[in-house]
Amino acid sequence: MLRRSCLWRLGNYRQHSDKERDRIAQERQRRILYDHAGNVKLSGLLFLFWEEFRLPILCVAGGIVFLIGYNKLIYYLSAKEFAHEKSIDQQSEANARLSGKLKGDRYLVKPRRQLDDPDFLNIPSYAGKGVYSSKLFDDDSASTDPLFSEKRRN
């Protein structure tokens, strides 16, 4: 009786040896993995797999969720910025039309057009003439100039 109370006071009467702990863990896994007939249970297999690889699975899933969320955030912010640019563009076009400074769409350089065509080569022509046509290029009096052949003539 004295020995039992002494073990109880030390608090190690519930502890098992390493072999006993391993045997208990194997028995628990066996109960989870197999049914009474000895067949493998799929739910038990998945539970043991989850129990064994919980941390790597959670890390990979968290990384994937973070990347998807970040991607959606970038798409949302870029669409919002594009809508803001478009509204500013429409507003400036309306203001230019009201003020009389805008005679036609060919003078309006939009930010997206500038990105798509940085040299402005596809700006529409006016009355069949190119945008670069000028009376200076039609005048032949400057043909004596040594750089005449290098100038643009339309």
mmCIF file with all atom_site columns, C-alpha atoms in Angstrom:
data_model
loop_
_atom_site.group_PDB
_atom_site.id
_atom_site.type_symbol
_atom_site.label_atom_id
_atom_site.label_alt_id
_atom_site.label_comp_id
_atom_site.label_asym_id
_atom_site.label_entity_id
_atom_site.label_seq_id
_atom_site.pdbx_PDB_ins_code
_atom_site.Cartn_x
_atom_site.Cartn_y
_atom_site.Cartn_z
_atom_site.occupancy
_atom_site.B_iso_or_equiv
_atom_site.pdbx_formal_charge
_atom_site.auth_seq_id
_atom_site.auth_comp_id
_atom_site.auth_asym_id
_atom_site.auth_atom_id
_atom_site.pdbx_PDB_model_num
ATOM 1   C CA . MET A 1 1   ? 0.000   0.000  0.000    1.00 0.00 ? 1   MET A CA 1
ATOM 2   C CA . LEU A 1 2   ? 2.838   2.354  0.776    1.00 0.00 ? 2   LEU A CA 1
ATOM 3   C CA . ARG A 1 3   ? 4.432   1.597  -2.563   1.00 0.00 ? 3   ARG A CA 1
ATOM 4   C CA . ARG A 1 4   ? 1.214   2.381  -4.449   1.00 0.00 ? 4   ARG A CA 1
ATOM 5   C CA . SER A 1 5   ? 0.725   5.706  -2.730   1.00 0.00 ? 5   SER A CA 1
ATOM 6   C CA . CYS A 1 6   ? 4.364   6.606  -3.316   1.00 0.00 ? 6   CYS A CA 1
ATOM 7   C CA . LEU A 1 7   ? 4.003   5.942  -7.064   1.00 0.00 ? 7   LEU A CA 1
ATOM 8   C CA . TRP A 1 8   ? 0.776   7.882  -7.099   1.00 0.00 ? 8   TRP A CA 1
ATOM 9   C CA . ARG A 1 9   ? 2.469   10.860 -5.470   1.00 0.00 ? 9   ARG A CA 1
ATOM 10  C CA . LEU A 1 10  ? 5.329   10.771 -7.952   1.00 0.00 ? 10  LEU A CA 1
ATOM 11  C CA . GLY A 1 11  ? 2.809   10.872 -10.782  1.00 0.00 ? 11  GLY A CA 1
ATOM 12  C CA . ASN A 1 12  ? 4.536   8.394  -13.081  1.00 0.00 ? 12  ASN A CA 1
ATOM 13  C CA . TYR A 1 13  ? 2.169   5.466  -12.561  1.00 0.00 ? 13  TYR A CA 1
ATOM 14  C CA . ARG A 1 14  ? 0.420   6.227  -15.886  1.00 0.00 ? 14  ARG A CA 1
ATOM 15  C CA . GLN A 1 15  ? 3.624   6.400  -17.903  1.00 0.00 ? 15  GLN A CA 1
ATOM 16  C CA . HIS A 1 16  ? 4.569   3.454  -20.050  1.00 0.00 ? 16  HIS A CA 1
ATOM 17  C CA . SER A 1 17  ? 7.880   2.266  -21.336  1.00 0.00 ? 17  SER A CA 1
ATOM 18  C CA . ASP A 1 18  ? 8.927   2.941  -24.929  1.00 0.00 ? 18  ASP A CA 1
ATOM 19  C CA . LYS A 1 19  ? 8.029   -0.574 -26.060  1.00 0.00 ? 19  LYS A CA 1
ATOM 20  C CA . GLU A 1 20  ? 4.643   -0.324 -24.413  1.00 0.00 ? 20  GLU A CA 1
ATOM 21  C CA . ARG A 1 21  ? 4.015   3.082  -25.993  1.00 0.00 ? 21  ARG A CA 1
ATOM 22  C CA . ASP A 1 22  ? 4.943   1.742  -29.453  1.00 0.00 ? 22  ASP A CA 1
ATOM 23  C CA . ARG A 1 23  ? 2.658   -1.257 -28.972  1.00 0.00 ? 23  ARG A CA 1
ATOM 24  C CA . ILE A 1 24  ? -0.234  1.009  -27.956  1.00 0.00 ? 24  ILE A CA 1
ATOM 25  C CA . ALA A 1 25  ? 0.345   3.267  -30.998  1.00 0.00 ? 25  ALA A CA 1
ATOM 26  C CA . GLN A 1 26  ? 0.453   0.264  -33.357  1.00 0.00 ? 26  GLN A CA 1
ATOM 27  C CA . GLU A 1 27  ? -2.749  -1.106 -31.850  1.00 0.00 ? 27  GLU A CA 1
ATOM 28  C CA . ARG A 1 28  ? -4.447  2.262  -32.280  1.00 0.00 ? 28  ARG A CA 1
ATOM 29  C CA . GLN A 1 29  ? -3.319  2.485  -35.916  1.00 0.00 ? 29  GLN A CA 1
ATOM 30  C CA . ARG A 1 30  ? -4.503  -1.076 -36.503  1.00 0.00 ? 30  ARG A CA 1
ATOM 31  C CA . ARG A 1 31  ? -7.944  -0.243 -35.062  1.00 0.00 ? 31  ARG A CA 1
ATOM 32  C CA . ILE A 1 32  ? -8.170  2.870  -37.246  1.00 0.00 ? 32  ILE A CA 1
ATOM 33  C CA . LEU A 1 33  ? -6.915  1.219  -40.452  1.00 0.00 ? 33  LEU A CA 1
ATOM 34  C CA . TYR A 1 34  ? -8.689  -2.171 -40.398  1.00 0.00 ? 34  TYR A CA 1
ATOM 35  C CA . ASP A 1 35  ? -12.265 -3.181 -39.704  1.00 0.00 ? 35  ASP A CA 1
ATOM 36  C CA . HIS A 1 36  ? -13.325 -6.317 -37.787  1.00 0.00 ? 36  HIS A CA 1
ATOM 37  C CA . ALA A 1 37  ? -13.018 -8.535 -40.874  1.00 0.00 ? 37  ALA A CA 1
ATOM 38  C CA . GLY A 1 38  ? -9.452  -7.385 -41.529  1.00 0.00 ? 38  GLY A CA 1
ATOM 39  C CA . ASN A 1 39  ? -10.234 -5.233 -44.582  1.00 0.00 ? 39  ASN A CA 1
ATOM 40  C CA . VAL A 1 40  ? -8.596  -1.849 -45.077  1.00 0.00 ? 40  VAL A CA 1
ATOM 41  C CA . LYS A 1 41  ? -10.923 1.110  -44.449  1.00 0.00 ? 41  LYS A CA 1
ATOM 42  C CA . LEU A 1 42  ? -10.449 4.028  -46.834  1.00 0.00 ? 42  LEU A CA 1
ATOM 43  C CA . SER A 1 43  ? -11.482 6.546  -44.202  1.00 0.00 ? 43  SER A CA 1
ATOM 44  C CA . GLY A 1 44  ? -8.936  5.090  -41.789  1.00 0.00 ? 44  GLY A CA 1
ATOM 45  C CA . LEU A 1 45  ? -6.222  5.231  -44.446  1.00 0.00 ? 45  LEU A CA 1
ATOM 46  C CA . LEU A 1 46  ? -7.021  8.874  -45.201  1.00 0.00 ? 46  LEU A CA 1
ATOM 47  C CA . PHE A 1 47  ? -7.126  9.720  -41.487  1.00 0.00 ? 47  PHE A CA 1
ATOM 48  C CA . LEU A 1 48  ? -3.712  8.152  -40.878  1.00 0.00 ? 48  LEU A CA 1
ATOM 49  C CA . PHE A 1 49  ? -2.319  9.898  -43.956  1.00 0.00 ? 49  PHE A CA 1
ATOM 50  C CA . TRP A 1 50  ? -3.680  13.229 -42.665  1.00 0.00 ? 50  TRP A CA 1
ATOM 51  C CA . GLU A 1 51  ? -2.303  12.569 -39.193  1.00 0.00 ? 51  GLU A CA 1
ATOM 52  C CA . GLU A 1 52  ? 1.140   11.783 -40.574  1.00 0.00 ? 52  GLU A CA 1
ATOM 53  C CA . PHE A 1 53  ? 1.474   14.549 -43.190  1.00 0.00 ? 53  PHE A CA 1
ATOM 54  C CA . ARG A 1 54  ? -0.688  17.307 -41.694  1.00 0.00 ? 54  ARG A CA 1
ATOM 55  C CA . LEU A 1 55  ? 1.942   20.050 -41.620  1.00 0.00 ? 55  LEU A CA 1
ATOM 56  C CA . PRO A 1 56  ? 3.233   19.704 -45.228  1.00 0.00 ? 56  PRO A CA 1
ATOM 57  C CA . ILE A 1 57  ? -0.318  19.437 -46.564  1.00 0.00 ? 57  ILE A CA 1
ATOM 58  C CA . LEU A 1 58  ? -1.356  22.583 -44.697  1.00 0.00 ? 58  LEU A CA 1
ATOM 59  C CA . CYS A 1 59  ? 1.763   24.452 -45.866  1.00 0.00 ? 59  CYS A CA 1
ATOM 60  C CA . VAL A 1 60  ? 1.183   23.568 -49.533  1.00 0.00 ? 60  VAL A CA 1
ATOM 61  C CA . ALA A 1 61  ? -2.549  24.341 -49.319  1.00 0.00 ? 61  ALA A CA 1
ATOM 62  C CA . GLY A 1 62  ? -1.822  27.663 -47.607  1.00 0.00 ? 62  GLY A CA 1
ATOM 63  C CA . GLY A 1 63  ? 0.707   28.586 -50.287  1.00 0.00 ? 63  GLY A CA 1
ATOM 64  C CA . ILE A 1 64  ? -1.751  27.776 -53.070  1.00 0.00 ? 64  ILE A CA 1
ATOM 65  C CA . VAL A 1 65  ? -4.533  29.759 -51.381  1.00 0.00 ? 65  VAL A CA 1
ATOM 66  C CA . PHE A 1 66  ? -2.156  32.702 -50.891  1.00 0.00 ? 66  PHE A CA 1
ATOM 67  C CA . LEU A 1 67  ? -1.079  32.680 -54.559  1.00 0.00 ? 67  LEU A CA 1
ATOM 68  C CA . ILE A 1 68  ? -4.669  32.470 -55.812  1.00 0.00 ? 68  ILE A CA 1
ATOM 69  C CA . GLY A 1 69  ? -5.770  35.271 -53.501  1.00 0.00 ? 69  GLY A CA 1
ATOM 70  C CA . TYR A 1 70  ? -2.823  37.453 -54.507  1.00 0.00 ? 70  TYR A CA 1
ATOM 71  C CA . ASN A 1 71  ? -3.587  36.826 -58.188  1.00 0.00 ? 71  ASN A CA 1
ATOM 72  C CA . LYS A 1 72  ? -7.228  37.786 -57.727  1.00 0.00 ? 72  LYS A CA 1
ATOM 73  C CA . LEU A 1 73  ? -6.198  40.922 -55.841  1.00 0.00 ? 73  LEU A CA 1
ATOM 74  C CA . ILE A 1 74  ? -3.842  41.968 -58.654  1.00 0.00 ? 74  ILE A CA 1
ATOM 75  C CA . TYR A 1 75  ? -6.543  41.344 -61.285  1.00 0.00 ? 75  TYR A CA 1
ATOM 76  C CA . TYR A 1 76  ? -9.077  43.334 -59.257  1.00 0.00 ? 76  TYR A CA 1
ATOM 77  C CA . LEU A 1 77  ? -6.735  46.293 -58.750  1.00 0.00 ? 77  LEU A CA 1
ATOM 78  C CA . SER A 1 78  ? -5.635  46.372 -62.407  1.00 0.00 ? 78  SER A CA 1
ATOM 79  C CA . ALA A 1 79  ? -9.259  46.241 -63.605  1.00 0.00 ? 79  ALA A CA 1
ATOM 80  C CA . LYS A 1 80  ? -10.125 49.060 -61.207  1.00 0.00 ? 80  LYS A CA 1
ATOM 81  C CA . GLU A 1 81  ? -7.181  51.122 -62.476  1.00 0.00 ? 81  GLU A CA 1
ATOM 82  C CA . PHE A 1 82  ? -8.155  50.457 -66.105  1.00 0.00 ? 82  PHE A CA 1
ATOM 83  C CA . ALA A 1 83  ? -11.751 51.545 -65.410  1.00 0.00 ? 83  ALA A CA 1
ATOM 84  C CA . HIS A 1 84  ? -10.456 54.720 -63.751  1.00 0.00 ? 84  HIS A CA 1
ATOM 85  C CA . GLU A 1 85  ? -8.211  55.470 -66.751  1.00 0.00 ? 85  GLU A CA 1
ATOM 86  C CA . LYS A 1 86  ? -11.127 54.871 -69.098  1.00 0.00 ? 86  LYS A CA 1
ATOM 87  C CA . SER A 1 87  ? -13.412 57.217 -67.158  1.00 0.00 ? 87  SER A CA 1
ATOM 88  C CA . ILE A 1 88  ? -10.729 59.927 -67.102  1.00 0.00 ? 88  ILE A CA 1
ATOM 89  C CA . ASP A 1 89  ? -10.229 59.451 -70.851  1.00 0.00 ? 89  ASP A CA 1
ATOM 90  C CA . GLN A 1 90  ? -13.957 59.802 -71.551  1.00 0.00 ? 90  GLN A CA 1
ATOM 91  C CA . GLN A 1 91  ? -14.153 62.834 -69.284  1.00 0.00 ? 91  GLN A CA 1
ATOM 92  C CA . SER A 1 92  ? -11.221 64.573 -70.994  1.00 0.00 ? 92  SER A CA 1
ATOM 93  C CA . GLU A 1 93  ? -12.680 63.789 -74.416  1.00 0.00 ? 93  GLU A CA 1
ATOM 94  C CA . ALA A 1 94  ? -16.038 65.285 -73.411  1.00 0.00 ? 94  ALA A CA 1
ATOM 95  C CA . ASN A 1 95  ? -14.330 68.384 -71.993  1.00 0.00 ? 95  ASN A CA 1
ATOM 96  C CA . ALA A 1 96  ? -12.268 68.802 -75.154  1.00 0.00 ? 96  ALA A CA 1
ATOM 97  C CA . ARG A 1 97  ? -15.382 68.501 -77.333  1.00 0.00 ? 97  ARG A CA 1
ATOM 98  C CA . LEU A 1 98  ? -17.225 71.088 -75.227  1.00 0.00 ? 98  LEU A CA 1
ATOM 99  C CA . SER A 1 99  ? -14.325 73.528 -75.288  1.00 0.00 ? 99  SER A CA 1
ATOM 100 C CA . GLY A 1 100 ? -13.932 73.236 -79.057  1.00 0.00 ? 100 GLY A CA 1
ATOM 101 C CA . LYS A 1 101 ? -10.327 72.117 -78.850  1.00 0.00 ? 101 LYS A CA 1
ATOM 102 C CA . LEU A 1 102 ? -11.167 68.674 -80.191  1.00 0.00 ? 102 LEU A CA 1
ATOM 103 C CA . LYS A 1 103 ? -12.112 68.739 -83.868  1.00 0.00 ? 103 LYS A CA 1
ATOM 104 C CA . GLY A 1 104 ? -11.956 64.997 -84.352  1.00 0.00 ? 104 GLY A CA 1
ATOM 105 C CA . ASP A 1 105 ? -10.844 61.773 -82.751  1.00 0.00 ? 105 ASP A CA 1
ATOM 106 C CA . ARG A 1 106 ? -7.565  61.790 -84.658  1.00 0.00 ? 106 ARG A CA 1
ATOM 107 C CA . TYR A 1 107 ? -6.129  64.448 -82.343  1.00 0.00 ? 107 TYR A CA 1
ATOM 108 C CA . LEU A 1 108 ? -7.034  62.565 -79.187  1.00 0.00 ? 108 LEU A CA 1
ATOM 109 C CA . VAL A 1 109 ? -4.161  60.381 -78.028  1.00 0.00 ? 109 VAL A CA 1
ATOM 110 C CA . LYS A 1 110 ? -5.449  57.831 -75.571  1.00 0.00 ? 110 LYS A CA 1
ATOM 111 C CA . PRO A 1 111 ? -3.093  56.148 -73.090  1.00 0.00 ? 111 PRO A CA 1
ATOM 112 C CA . ARG A 1 112 ? -3.897  52.640 -74.354  1.00 0.00 ? 112 ARG A CA 1
ATOM 113 C CA . ARG A 1 113 ? -3.250  53.680 -77.951  1.00 0.00 ? 113 ARG A CA 1
ATOM 114 C CA . GLN A 1 114 ? 0.092   55.087 -76.913  1.00 0.00 ? 114 GLN A CA 1
ATOM 115 C CA . LEU A 1 115 ? 1.033   51.785 -75.264  1.00 0.00 ? 115 LEU A CA 1
ATOM 116 C CA . ASP A 1 116 ? -0.142  49.782 -78.275  1.00 0.00 ? 116 ASP A CA 1
ATOM 117 C CA . ASP A 1 117 ? 1.456   52.061 -80.853  1.00 0.00 ? 117 ASP A CA 1
ATOM 118 C CA . PRO A 1 118 ? 4.279   54.123 -79.319  1.00 0.00 ? 118 PRO A CA 1
ATOM 119 C CA . ASP A 1 119 ? 5.277   55.700 -82.651  1.00 0.00 ? 119 ASP A CA 1
ATOM 120 C CA . PHE A 1 120 ? 1.675   56.777 -83.454  1.00 0.00 ? 120 PHE A CA 1
ATOM 121 C CA . LEU A 1 121 ? 1.867   55.169 -86.882  1.00 0.00 ? 121 LEU A CA 1
ATOM 122 C CA . ASN A 1 122 ? -1.751  54.033 -86.973  1.00 0.00 ? 122 ASN A CA 1
ATOM 123 C CA . ILE A 1 123 ? -3.339  57.422 -86.299  1.00 0.00 ? 123 ILE A CA 1
ATOM 124 C CA . PRO A 1 124 ? -6.019  57.817 -89.001  1.00 0.00 ? 124 PRO A CA 1
ATOM 125 C CA . SER A 1 125 ? -5.373  60.179 -91.874  1.00 0.00 ? 125 SER A CA 1
ATOM 126 C CA . TYR A 1 126 ? -7.415  63.255 -92.674  1.00 0.00 ? 126 TYR A CA 1
ATOM 127 C CA . ALA A 1 127 ? -9.048  63.620 -96.137  1.00 0.00 ? 127 ALA A CA 1
ATOM 128 C CA . GLY A 1 128 ? -6.774  61.022 -97.683  1.00 0.00 ? 128 GLY A CA 1
ATOM 129 C CA . LYS A 1 129 ? -3.586  62.762 -96.616  1.00 0.00 ? 129 LYS A CA 1
ATOM 130 C CA . GLY A 1 130 ? -1.290  61.409 -93.962  1.00 0.00 ? 130 GLY A CA 1
ATOM 131 C CA . VAL A 1 131 ? -0.939  63.128 -90.640  1.00 0.00 ? 131 VAL A CA 1
ATOM 132 C CA . TYR A 1 132 ? 2.607   64.157 -91.516  1.00 0.00 ? 132 TYR A CA 1
ATOM 133 C CA . SER A 1 133 ? 1.676   65.952 -94.759  1.00 0.00 ? 133 SER A CA 1
ATOM 134 C CA . SER A 1 134 ? 2.643   69.591 -94.759  1.00 0.00 ? 134 SER A CA 1
ATOM 135 C CA . LYS A 1 135 ? 2.879   72.434 -97.267  1.00 0.00 ? 135 LYS A CA 1
ATOM 136 C CA . LEU A 1 136 ? 6.596   72.605 -96.563  1.00 0.00 ? 136 LEU A CA 1
ATOM 137 C CA . PHE A 1 137 ? 7.012   69.208 -98.177  1.00 0.00 ? 137 PHE A CA 1
ATOM 138 C CA . ASP A 1 138 ? 4.924   70.165 -101.228 1.00 0.00 ? 138 ASP A CA 1
ATOM 139 C CA . ASP A 1 139 ? 6.991   73.252 -101.996 1.00 0.00 ? 139 ASP A CA 1
ATOM 140 C CA . ASP A 1 140 ? 9.775   72.501 -104.526 1.00 0.00 ? 140 ASP A CA 1
ATOM 141 C CA . SER A 1 141 ? 11.681  75.702 -103.902 1.00 0.00 ? 141 SER A CA 1
ATOM 142 C CA . ALA A 1 142 ? 13.632  73.938 -101.152 1.00 0.00 ? 142 ALA A CA 1
ATOM 143 C CA . SER A 1 143 ? 14.884  71.217 -103.494 1.00 0.00 ? 143 SER A CA 1
ATOM 144 C CA . THR A 1 144 ? 18.238  72.930 -103.683 1.00 0.00 ? 144 THR A CA 1
ATOM 145 C CA . ASP A 1 145 ? 18.715  72.147 -99.993  1.00 0.00 ? 145 ASP A CA 1
ATOM 146 C CA . PRO A 1 146 ? 21.394  69.426 -99.523  1.00 0.00 ? 146 PRO A CA 1
ATOM 147 C CA . LEU A 1 147 ? 19.167  67.641 -96.982  1.00 0.00 ? 147 LEU A CA 1
ATOM 148 C CA . PHE A 1 148 ? 16.084  67.773 -99.207  1.00 0.00 ? 148 PHE A CA 1
ATOM 149 C CA . SER A 1 149 ? 16.177  64.056 -100.000 1.00 0.00 ? 149 SER A CA 1
ATOM 150 C CA . GLU A 1 150 ? 16.258  63.206 -96.304  1.00 0.00 ? 150 GLU A CA 1
ATOM 151 C CA . LYS A 1 151 ? 13.092  65.112 -95.451  1.00 0.00 ? 151 LYS A CA 1
ATOM 152 C CA . ARG A 1 152 ? 9.738   63.388 -95.381  1.00 0.00 ? 152 ARG A CA 1
ATOM 153 C CA . ARG A 1 153 ? 7.551   64.059 -98.441  1.00 0.00 ? 153 ARG A CA 1
ATOM 154 C CA . ASN A 1 154 ? 3.986   62.757 -98.752  1.00 0.00 ? 154 ASN A CA 1
#
